[in-house]
Short mmCIF file of C-alpha atoms and ligand atoms in Angstrom, two decimals:
data_model
loop_
_atom_site.label_atom_id
_atom_site.label_comp_id
_atom_site.label_asym_id
_atom_site.label_seq_id
_atom_site.Cartn_x
_atom_site.Cartn_y
_atom_site.Cartn_z
CA MET A 1 50.23 -18.76 88.25
CA ARG A 2 52.23 -21.65 89.78
CA ARG A 3 51.96 -21.71 93.53
CA ASP A 4 55.11 -22.52 95.44
CA ARG A 5 54.17 -25.48 97.64
CA ARG A 6 57.62 -26.16 99.01
CA ILE A 7 57.83 -26.46 102.76
CA ASN A 8 61.08 -25.65 104.49
CA MET A 9 61.96 -28.44 106.91
CA ASP A 10 64.69 -28.00 109.44
CA PHE A 11 66.51 -31.25 110.21
CA GLY A 12 69.09 -29.49 112.37
CA LEU A 13 69.39 -30.06 116.09
CA THR A 14 67.79 -27.73 118.59
CA GLU A 15 69.95 -25.90 121.10
CA GLU A 16 68.84 -28.33 123.78
CA GLN A 17 69.68 -31.35 121.61
CA ARG A 18 73.12 -29.94 120.91
CA ILE A 19 73.69 -29.62 124.66
CA ILE A 20 72.65 -33.26 125.18
CA GLN A 21 75.01 -34.37 122.40
CA ASP A 22 77.93 -32.30 123.73
CA THR A 23 77.32 -33.39 127.32
CA PHE A 24 77.37 -37.08 126.41
CA LYS A 25 80.33 -36.65 124.09
CA SER A 26 82.39 -35.09 126.90
CA PHE A 27 81.15 -37.71 129.36
CA CYS A 28 82.03 -40.62 127.06
CA ASP A 29 85.40 -39.12 126.07
CA LYS A 30 86.26 -38.93 129.77
CA GLU A 31 84.77 -42.19 131.06
CA LEU A 32 85.22 -44.51 128.07
CA SER A 33 88.79 -44.10 126.92
CA TRP A 34 90.13 -46.73 124.53
CA GLU A 35 92.44 -48.02 127.27
CA TYR A 36 89.59 -48.44 129.75
CA VAL A 37 87.30 -50.07 127.18
CA ARG A 38 90.09 -52.52 126.30
CA TRP A 39 90.68 -53.21 129.99
CA MET A 40 86.99 -53.96 130.47
CA ASP A 41 86.91 -56.24 127.44
CA GLU A 42 89.82 -58.27 128.80
CA ASN A 43 88.75 -58.37 132.44
CA VAL A 44 85.01 -58.09 133.09
CA ASP A 45 81.75 -59.55 131.75
CA PHE A 46 79.74 -56.41 132.55
CA PRO A 47 80.72 -52.76 133.15
CA PRO A 48 81.92 -52.21 136.74
CA ASP A 49 79.63 -50.67 139.37
CA GLU A 50 81.61 -47.39 139.41
CA LEU A 51 80.89 -46.88 135.72
CA TRP A 52 77.24 -47.87 136.19
CA GLN A 53 76.95 -45.22 138.92
CA LYS A 54 78.39 -42.56 136.61
CA PHE A 55 75.63 -43.34 134.11
CA VAL A 56 73.11 -43.01 136.95
CA ASP A 57 74.59 -39.65 137.95
CA ILE A 58 74.38 -38.24 134.44
CA GLY A 59 70.70 -39.22 134.30
CA PHE A 60 70.97 -41.93 131.65
CA PHE A 61 68.46 -44.34 133.21
CA GLY A 62 65.90 -41.61 133.75
CA ALA A 63 66.04 -40.33 130.18
CA ALA A 64 63.00 -42.29 129.00
CA ALA A 65 61.17 -42.53 132.33
CA PRO A 66 58.23 -40.24 133.15
CA GLU A 67 58.93 -37.21 135.30
CA GLU A 68 56.73 -38.43 138.17
CA TYR A 69 59.16 -41.33 138.61
CA GLY A 70 62.25 -39.13 138.62
CA GLY A 71 62.88 -39.32 134.88
CA GLN A 72 63.15 -36.71 132.17
CA ALA A 73 60.67 -38.20 129.64
CA MET A 74 63.03 -37.33 126.79
CA GLY A 75 62.01 -37.85 123.17
CA TRP A 76 63.59 -40.50 120.94
CA VAL A 77 65.86 -38.14 119.01
CA ASP A 78 67.23 -36.72 122.28
CA GLN A 79 67.81 -40.19 123.72
CA MET A 80 69.49 -41.44 120.56
CA LEU A 81 71.85 -38.45 120.44
CA ALA A 82 73.12 -39.51 123.84
CA TYR A 83 73.15 -43.21 122.93
CA GLU A 84 75.16 -42.61 119.74
CA GLN A 85 78.00 -41.19 121.81
CA ILE A 86 78.12 -44.36 123.94
CA CYS A 87 77.96 -46.57 120.83
CA LYS A 88 80.99 -44.72 119.42
CA LYS A 89 83.04 -45.78 122.42
CA SER A 90 81.87 -49.26 123.36
CA MET A 91 79.18 -51.51 121.96
CA SER A 92 79.31 -53.55 125.17
CA VAL A 93 78.63 -50.53 127.37
CA ALA A 94 75.87 -49.46 124.99
CA LEU A 95 74.29 -52.92 125.29
CA ALA A 96 74.77 -53.10 129.06
CA MET A 97 73.21 -49.71 129.74
CA GLY A 98 70.68 -50.04 126.91
CA VAL A 99 68.95 -53.20 128.09
CA THR A 100 68.00 -51.64 131.42
CA SER A 101 67.13 -48.20 130.07
CA GLY A 102 65.44 -49.53 126.94
CA PHE A 103 63.82 -52.82 127.85
CA GLY A 104 63.42 -52.04 131.55
CA VAL A 105 61.84 -48.61 131.36
CA ARG A 106 59.77 -49.32 128.28
CA PHE A 107 58.36 -52.69 129.34
CA ILE A 108 57.38 -51.41 132.78
CA ASN A 109 56.13 -48.04 131.60
CA GLU A 110 54.18 -49.36 128.61
CA LEU A 111 52.78 -52.55 130.12
CA GLY A 112 53.03 -52.21 133.89
CA THR A 113 50.25 -51.67 136.41
CA LYS A 114 50.41 -48.61 138.67
CA GLU A 115 51.88 -50.84 141.40
CA GLN A 116 54.56 -52.21 139.07
CA LYS A 117 55.50 -48.72 137.87
CA ASP A 118 55.64 -47.42 141.45
CA LYS A 119 57.80 -50.36 142.45
CA TYR A 120 60.27 -50.60 139.57
CA LEU A 121 60.61 -47.27 137.73
CA PRO A 122 62.17 -45.29 140.60
CA LEU A 123 64.61 -48.17 141.17
CA ILE A 124 65.64 -48.15 137.50
CA VAL A 125 66.11 -44.37 137.47
CA GLU A 126 68.30 -44.64 140.57
CA GLY A 127 70.31 -47.46 138.98
CA LYS A 128 69.26 -49.95 141.65
CA TRP A 129 67.40 -52.43 139.44
CA LYS A 130 69.10 -53.94 136.42
CA THR A 131 67.03 -55.84 133.95
CA CYS A 132 67.12 -57.73 130.67
CA MET A 133 64.65 -59.13 128.18
CA ALA A 134 64.49 -62.90 127.78
CA LEU A 135 62.74 -63.75 124.53
CA THR A 136 65.06 -65.74 122.22
CA GLU A 137 65.21 -69.53 122.64
CA PRO A 138 67.55 -72.23 121.34
CA GLY A 139 64.92 -73.19 118.73
CA GLY A 140 65.34 -69.82 116.98
CA GLY A 141 65.05 -66.06 117.24
CA THR A 142 63.83 -64.78 113.89
CA ASP A 143 60.94 -67.24 113.85
CA ILE A 144 60.34 -66.72 117.56
CA LEU A 145 56.61 -67.28 117.24
CA GLY A 146 57.32 -70.80 115.99
CA ALA A 147 60.23 -71.42 118.36
CA LEU A 148 59.09 -70.20 121.76
CA SER A 149 58.32 -73.08 124.08
CA THR A 150 59.19 -71.86 127.60
CA PHE A 151 55.95 -72.46 129.47
CA ALA A 152 54.45 -70.71 132.49
CA GLU A 153 51.75 -72.86 134.03
CA GLU A 154 49.17 -71.26 136.30
CA LYS A 155 49.04 -72.86 139.73
CA SER A 156 46.75 -71.17 142.30
CA ASP A 157 48.34 -67.79 143.15
CA ARG A 158 51.42 -68.21 140.96
CA PHE A 159 52.89 -69.31 137.65
CA VAL A 160 55.52 -72.05 137.39
CA ILE A 161 58.04 -71.56 134.58
CA ASN A 162 60.01 -74.25 132.76
CA GLY A 163 62.18 -73.75 129.69
CA GLN A 164 65.33 -72.15 128.33
CA LYS A 165 66.38 -68.81 126.86
CA VAL A 166 69.56 -68.01 124.95
CA PHE A 167 71.69 -64.94 124.05
CA ILE A 168 70.06 -62.86 126.79
CA THR A 169 72.10 -59.70 127.23
CA GLY A 170 72.89 -58.76 130.81
CA ALA A 171 70.84 -61.57 132.39
CA HIS A 172 73.82 -62.69 134.48
CA VAL A 173 73.70 -59.41 136.47
CA ALA A 174 70.03 -58.45 136.09
CA ASP A 175 67.86 -58.15 139.19
CA GLY A 176 64.72 -58.85 137.17
CA LEU A 177 64.46 -61.00 134.05
CA ILE A 178 61.64 -59.74 131.83
CA THR A 179 60.69 -63.13 130.44
CA ILE A 180 58.28 -63.97 127.65
CA CYS A 181 56.59 -67.34 128.10
CA LYS A 182 53.77 -69.34 126.66
CA THR A 183 50.78 -69.49 129.00
CA GLU A 184 47.95 -70.68 126.74
CA LYS A 185 47.65 -74.07 125.05
CA ASP A 186 44.74 -74.31 122.66
CA VAL A 187 44.83 -70.91 120.97
CA LYS A 188 46.63 -69.27 118.04
CA LYS A 189 50.37 -68.89 118.77
CA ALA A 190 50.11 -65.10 118.63
CA LYS A 191 47.54 -65.22 121.44
CA SER A 192 49.48 -67.63 123.66
CA TRP A 193 52.27 -65.51 125.19
CA SER A 194 52.54 -63.60 128.46
CA THR A 195 55.34 -61.55 130.00
CA PHE A 196 56.67 -62.00 133.55
CA ILE A 197 59.14 -60.22 135.78
CA VAL A 198 61.25 -63.05 137.21
CA PRO A 199 63.77 -62.30 139.97
CA ARG A 200 67.16 -63.65 138.87
CA GLU A 201 67.63 -64.96 142.39
CA ALA A 202 64.42 -67.04 142.19
CA LYS A 203 64.84 -70.73 143.00
CA GLY A 204 65.29 -72.75 139.80
CA VAL A 205 66.92 -69.99 137.70
CA THR A 206 70.37 -70.92 136.38
CA ILE A 207 72.60 -68.82 134.15
CA GLY A 208 74.98 -70.36 131.59
CA LYS A 209 77.85 -68.44 130.01
CA ILE A 210 78.20 -68.22 126.22
CA ASP A 211 81.66 -67.51 124.80
CA LYS A 212 81.43 -64.70 122.26
CA ILE A 213 84.02 -63.46 119.79
CA SER A 214 83.56 -59.81 120.84
CA CYS A 215 81.63 -57.54 123.23
CA HIS A 216 83.14 -59.36 126.19
CA HIS A 217 82.32 -56.66 128.72
CA CYS A 218 78.62 -57.32 128.29
CA ASP A 219 77.81 -61.01 128.30
CA SER A 220 74.77 -62.46 126.55
CA VAL A 221 73.93 -65.69 128.35
CA GLU A 222 71.65 -68.71 128.59
CA ILE A 223 68.92 -68.88 131.22
CA PHE A 224 67.46 -72.17 132.42
CA PHE A 225 64.10 -72.17 134.21
CA ASP A 226 63.44 -75.27 136.30
CA ASN A 227 60.06 -75.05 138.08
CA VAL A 228 60.58 -71.34 138.79
CA GLU A 229 57.66 -69.96 140.81
CA VAL A 230 56.54 -66.40 140.07
CA PRO A 231 53.69 -64.66 141.95
CA LYS A 232 50.79 -63.54 139.75
CA GLU A 233 51.55 -59.88 140.58
CA GLU A 234 54.64 -60.22 138.39
CA LEU A 235 52.60 -60.79 135.22
CA LEU A 236 53.45 -57.77 133.05
CA GLY A 237 50.75 -56.70 130.62
CA THR A 238 47.73 -58.73 129.58
CA ARG A 239 47.81 -62.50 129.78
CA GLY A 240 47.91 -64.03 126.29
CA ASN A 241 48.61 -60.69 124.60
CA ALA A 242 52.40 -60.44 124.97
CA PHE A 243 53.18 -61.07 121.30
CA TYR A 244 51.35 -57.89 120.31
CA GLU A 245 52.43 -55.93 123.37
CA ILE A 246 56.14 -56.54 122.97
CA MET A 247 55.98 -55.13 119.43
CA THR A 248 55.25 -51.71 120.93
CA VAL A 249 58.30 -52.12 123.14
CA LEU A 250 60.66 -53.64 120.58
CA ASN A 251 59.96 -51.41 117.56
CA PRO A 252 61.63 -48.31 119.08
CA GLU A 253 64.41 -50.56 120.39
CA ARG A 254 65.35 -51.24 116.74
CA ILE A 255 66.24 -47.53 116.48
CA ALA A 256 68.74 -48.03 119.29
CA VAL A 257 70.21 -51.03 117.45
CA ALA A 258 70.54 -48.85 114.34
CA MET A 259 72.38 -46.25 116.44
CA MET A 260 74.94 -48.92 117.30
CA GLY A 261 75.72 -49.20 113.58
CA VAL A 262 75.81 -45.42 113.23
CA GLY A 263 78.03 -45.00 116.29
CA ILE A 264 80.49 -47.73 115.33
CA THR A 265 80.77 -46.44 111.75
CA ALA A 266 81.31 -42.86 112.91
CA ALA A 267 83.98 -44.00 115.37
CA ILE A 268 85.81 -45.96 112.65
CA TYR A 269 85.68 -42.97 110.32
CA GLU A 270 87.05 -40.60 112.96
CA ALA A 271 89.81 -43.02 113.96
CA CYS A 272 90.83 -43.50 110.31
CA MET A 273 90.86 -39.74 109.68
CA GLN A 274 93.11 -39.23 112.66
CA TYR A 275 95.39 -42.08 111.65
CA VAL A 276 95.99 -40.94 108.06
CA GLN A 277 96.91 -37.50 109.35
CA ASP A 278 99.28 -38.83 112.02
CA ARG A 279 100.91 -41.67 110.07
CA ASN A 280 103.87 -40.70 107.91
CA ALA A 281 105.27 -42.46 104.84
CA PHE A 282 107.57 -41.24 102.07
CA GLY A 283 108.26 -38.03 103.95
CA GLY A 284 104.80 -36.90 105.05
CA PRO A 285 101.33 -37.89 106.29
CA ILE A 286 99.69 -40.66 104.28
CA SER A 287 96.53 -38.52 104.00
CA ARG A 288 98.13 -36.71 101.05
CA PHE A 289 97.92 -39.80 98.84
CA GLN A 290 95.07 -39.72 96.35
CA ILE A 291 93.72 -43.20 97.14
CA LEU A 292 93.16 -42.20 100.77
CA GLN A 293 91.60 -38.89 99.81
CA ASN A 294 88.86 -40.84 98.02
CA TYR A 295 87.41 -41.62 101.42
C1 FAD B 1 74.88 -59.80 120.80
C2 FAD B 1 73.49 -60.35 120.88
C3 FAD B 1 72.65 -59.95 121.90
C4 FAD B 1 71.36 -60.47 122.00
N1 FAD B 1 70.58 -60.07 123.05
C5 FAD B 1 69.34 -60.61 123.17
C6 FAD B 1 68.53 -60.26 124.30
O1 FAD B 1 68.91 -59.45 125.15
N2 FAD B 1 67.31 -60.85 124.41
C7 FAD B 1 66.84 -61.74 123.49
O2 FAD B 1 65.73 -62.23 123.67
N3 FAD B 1 67.59 -62.09 122.42
C8 FAD B 1 68.83 -61.55 122.24
N4 FAD B 1 69.61 -61.90 121.17
C9 FAD B 1 69.12 -62.90 120.23
C10 FAD B 1 68.70 -62.32 118.91
O3 FAD B 1 67.46 -61.67 119.03
C11 FAD B 1 68.65 -63.49 117.94
O4 FAD B 1 69.98 -63.91 117.73
C12 FAD B 1 68.01 -63.12 116.64
O5 FAD B 1 66.62 -62.97 116.83
C13 FAD B 1 68.26 -64.20 115.57
O6 FAD B 1 67.88 -65.45 116.05
P1 FAD B 1 68.85 -66.72 115.90
O7 FAD B 1 70.19 -66.34 116.43
O8 FAD B 1 68.17 -67.88 116.51
O9 FAD B 1 69.02 -66.94 114.36
P2 FAD B 1 67.96 -67.65 113.36
O10 FAD B 1 66.60 -67.10 113.60
O11 FAD B 1 68.13 -69.13 113.45
O12 FAD B 1 68.52 -67.13 112.00
C14 FAD B 1 69.72 -67.67 111.41
C15 FAD B 1 69.99 -66.93 110.13
O13 FAD B 1 68.90 -67.13 109.21
C16 FAD B 1 68.42 -65.88 108.74
N5 FAD B 1 66.97 -65.94 108.54
C17 FAD B 1 66.05 -66.42 109.41
N6 FAD B 1 64.82 -66.29 108.89
C18 FAD B 1 64.96 -65.70 107.67
C19 FAD B 1 64.06 -65.27 106.65
N7 FAD B 1 62.74 -65.43 106.79
N8 FAD B 1 64.57 -64.71 105.55
C20 FAD B 1 65.91 -64.55 105.40
N9 FAD B 1 66.82 -64.91 106.34
C21 FAD B 1 66.35 -65.48 107.46
C22 FAD B 1 68.77 -64.88 109.84
O14 FAD B 1 68.88 -63.55 109.35
C23 FAD B 1 70.11 -65.41 110.32
O15 FAD B 1 71.16 -64.94 109.50
C24 FAD B 1 70.90 -61.39 121.03
C25 FAD B 1 71.74 -61.79 120.00
C26 FAD B 1 73.01 -61.28 119.91
C27 FAD B 1 73.89 -61.73 118.77
#
């Protein structure tokens, strides 16, 4: 007798996930109208404070943070359901909010000491500490292990950083720059990196604007480090182990990048569907033509 070994898997959303999706859809429909997104793209290099505060109020920055720090410790599917709705409206807003919620919460929560978590996580959840991740350098991003040359030299109770980063999203407004530097000289490259939390206001930090062809309401900029002194307490994670550590942070972040593609594609599809039903030609909506029905 053949045994039926099929397992029924339910890929549908739970009731709670549907509520998250609906809540963020309504929120984004209200706060990210096409007119407002266009206004931002033509006038600002980062979403205005009022919009930032609305994301704080809806709990966006606490989504991934542990409950003891005021967060909701939501799972990845739940977080991405919310994120998709933002991506459908504005890639810039998704980037702007995403670097603090994604890089900020994850770097601190995964790699931080108890003191660092106590210091930074509540501030992130309350929207009072913006951050960014400074990894890419002018020498290259894909081959970052070969390209990274920004160096943090140990000097008594601090590290002194010299070098340059490029394309760093949100660094021009970030309070803390999560910066990956080389700290070791005579070891394998993969064992030579360390991560630091560098205050953007630190002496020797300079930001340079990069003109982009899109996503103007969330700049990605250059950072120059000229003898920037960082106390040893701002070392994040284990010295020399950052290459391996940032993989644990960056792998889930790729899911968020994929959601940008999903969100943008869904938004285009919905806009096209609406357009072919509204637009008339030859006495009726163009949606009745066979070529358009193929889609
Ligand atoms: C909008 C935006 C935001 C960004 N935000 C951040 C940020 O917040 N923080 C940060 O650290 N970085 C950020 N980056 C930088 C990003 O991570 C790099 O652009 C990326 O890693 C690619 O590096 P690169 O631009 O130097 O291109 P390169 O590494 O020089 O690559 C150039 C081209 O060669 C191709 N290529 C390279 N190697 C291979 C290979 N082995 N096989 C096939 N093709 C290959 C690449 O796909 C690419 O098309 C951002 C970039 C953009 C565009």
